[in-house]
C-alpha positions as MATLAB code, in Angstrom:
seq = 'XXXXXXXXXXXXXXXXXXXXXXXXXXXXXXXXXXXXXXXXXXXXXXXXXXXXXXXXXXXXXXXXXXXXXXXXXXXXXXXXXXXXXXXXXXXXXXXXXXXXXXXXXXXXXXXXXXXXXXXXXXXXXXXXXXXXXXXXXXXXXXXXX';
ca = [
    -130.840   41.477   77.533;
    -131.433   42.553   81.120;
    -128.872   43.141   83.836;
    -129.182   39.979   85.262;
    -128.731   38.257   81.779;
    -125.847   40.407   81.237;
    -124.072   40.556   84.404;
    -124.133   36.220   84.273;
    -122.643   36.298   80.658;
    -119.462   38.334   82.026;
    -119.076   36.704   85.026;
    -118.775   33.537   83.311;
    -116.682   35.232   80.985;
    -114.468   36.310   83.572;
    -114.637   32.934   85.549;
    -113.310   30.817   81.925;
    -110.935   33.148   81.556;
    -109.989   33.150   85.214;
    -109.394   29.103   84.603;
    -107.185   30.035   81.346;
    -104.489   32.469   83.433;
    -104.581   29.497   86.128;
    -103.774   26.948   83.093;
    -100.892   28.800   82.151;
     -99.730   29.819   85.075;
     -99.344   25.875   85.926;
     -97.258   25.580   82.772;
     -95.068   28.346   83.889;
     -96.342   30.056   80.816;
     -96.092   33.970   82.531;
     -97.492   36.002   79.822;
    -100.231   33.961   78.788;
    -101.128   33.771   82.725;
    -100.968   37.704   82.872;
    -103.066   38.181   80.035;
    -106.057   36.113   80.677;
    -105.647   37.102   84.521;
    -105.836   40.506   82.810;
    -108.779   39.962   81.124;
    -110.639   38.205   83.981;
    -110.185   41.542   86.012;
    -111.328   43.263   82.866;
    -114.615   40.890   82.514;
    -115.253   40.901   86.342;
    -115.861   44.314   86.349;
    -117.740   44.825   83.491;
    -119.911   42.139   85.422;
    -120.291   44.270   88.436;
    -121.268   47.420   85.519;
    -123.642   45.386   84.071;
    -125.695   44.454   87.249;
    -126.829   48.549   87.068;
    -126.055   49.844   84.072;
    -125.459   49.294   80.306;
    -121.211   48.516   79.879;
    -119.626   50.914   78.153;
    -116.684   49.287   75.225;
    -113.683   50.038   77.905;
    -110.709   47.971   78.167;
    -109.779   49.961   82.041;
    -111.722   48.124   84.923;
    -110.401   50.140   87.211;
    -113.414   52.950   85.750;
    -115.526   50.557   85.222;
    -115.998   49.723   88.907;
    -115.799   53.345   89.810;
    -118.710   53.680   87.356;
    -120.493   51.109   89.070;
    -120.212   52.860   92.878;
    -121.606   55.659   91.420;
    -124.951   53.898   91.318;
    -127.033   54.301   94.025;
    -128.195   50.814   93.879;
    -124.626   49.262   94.729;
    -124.798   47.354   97.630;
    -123.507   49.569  100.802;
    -121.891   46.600  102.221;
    -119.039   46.691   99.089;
    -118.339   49.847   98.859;
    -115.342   49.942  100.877;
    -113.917   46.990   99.295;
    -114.778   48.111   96.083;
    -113.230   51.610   96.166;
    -109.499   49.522   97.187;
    -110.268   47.699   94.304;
    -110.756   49.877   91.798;
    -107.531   51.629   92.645;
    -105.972   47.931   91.986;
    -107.515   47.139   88.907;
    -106.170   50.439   87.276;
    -103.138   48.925   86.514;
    -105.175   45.983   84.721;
    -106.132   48.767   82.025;
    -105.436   48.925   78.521;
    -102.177   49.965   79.154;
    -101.530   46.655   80.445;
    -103.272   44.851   77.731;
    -100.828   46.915   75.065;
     -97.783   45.716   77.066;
     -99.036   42.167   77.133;
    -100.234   42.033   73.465;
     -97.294   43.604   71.594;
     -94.175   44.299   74.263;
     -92.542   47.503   74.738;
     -92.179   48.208   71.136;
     -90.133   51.385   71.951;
     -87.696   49.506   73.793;
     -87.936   46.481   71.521;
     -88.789   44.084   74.602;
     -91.317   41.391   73.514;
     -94.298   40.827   76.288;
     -92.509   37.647   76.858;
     -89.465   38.856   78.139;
     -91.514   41.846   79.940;
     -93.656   38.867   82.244;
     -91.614   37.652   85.796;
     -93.229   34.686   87.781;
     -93.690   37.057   90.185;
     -96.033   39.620   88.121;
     -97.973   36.542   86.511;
     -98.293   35.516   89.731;
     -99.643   39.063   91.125;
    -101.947   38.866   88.095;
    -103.561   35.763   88.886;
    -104.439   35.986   91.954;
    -105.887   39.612   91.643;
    -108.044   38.054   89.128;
    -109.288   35.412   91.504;
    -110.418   38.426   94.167;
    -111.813   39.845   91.111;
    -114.165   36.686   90.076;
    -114.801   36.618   93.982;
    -115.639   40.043   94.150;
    -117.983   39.991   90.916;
    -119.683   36.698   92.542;
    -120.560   38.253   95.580;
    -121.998   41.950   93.984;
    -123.708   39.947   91.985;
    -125.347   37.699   94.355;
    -126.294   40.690   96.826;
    -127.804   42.261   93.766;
    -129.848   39.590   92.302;
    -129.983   36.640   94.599;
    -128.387   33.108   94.973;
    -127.924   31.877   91.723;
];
């Protein structure tokens, strides 16, 4: 599979599941919103990894992209965006995907209770700059389409 082969498999990847958090989100349905968001930002930058390198199994997007500026063929353009978003996407990690999965088993709080409008809401749109973002590296990378 080459880069470009890869890179369009996430991305569309990250774009379906981009259209799942949105679903839920409609439906007031917080942690399902926050978990596909979460898994959009996850799939967006393995997208952006994948247009220069092999992807490594990694459930923290936040290295992935950082991974990806390290190549000297990332577009120079990005960069700056890219670094602030890597810093954001750290908390999209698989931290996150523990608390979202199974709760705060410690505390006994199920990922249900642990979701606020307000967080799915963060989480959603995040992953929408994250499909954007992917998109764009992407399409300076390989070309329209």
């Amino acid at each position: 599979m080459t880069g470009r082969d890869d890179s369009a498999f996430r991305l569309g990847m990250a774009e379906r599941l981009l259209a799942k958090a949105r679903e839920a989100q409609a439906r007031a349905d917080w942690r399902e919103a926050s978990l596909f968001a979460r898994g959009a930002v996850e799939a967006a930058a393995k997208a952006i990894l994948s247009c220069f390198s092999a992807v490594p199994r990694s459930h923290e997007p936040g290295s992935l992209l950082e991974r990806a500026l390290g190549c000297d063929a990332f577009p120079a353009p990005m960069r700056s965006e890219a670094s602030g978003l890597s810093e954001a996407w750290d908390a999209y990690g698989m931290e996150e995907h523990v608390l979202l999965s199974y709760g705060d088993e410690a505390n006994r709080i199920d990922p249900w209770s642990l979701v606020t409008p307000a967080r799915a809401g963060e989480a959603v749109a995040e992953a929408g700059r994250a499909v954007d973002f992917a998109t764009r590296v992407r399409g300076a990378v390989f070309g329209p389409g």
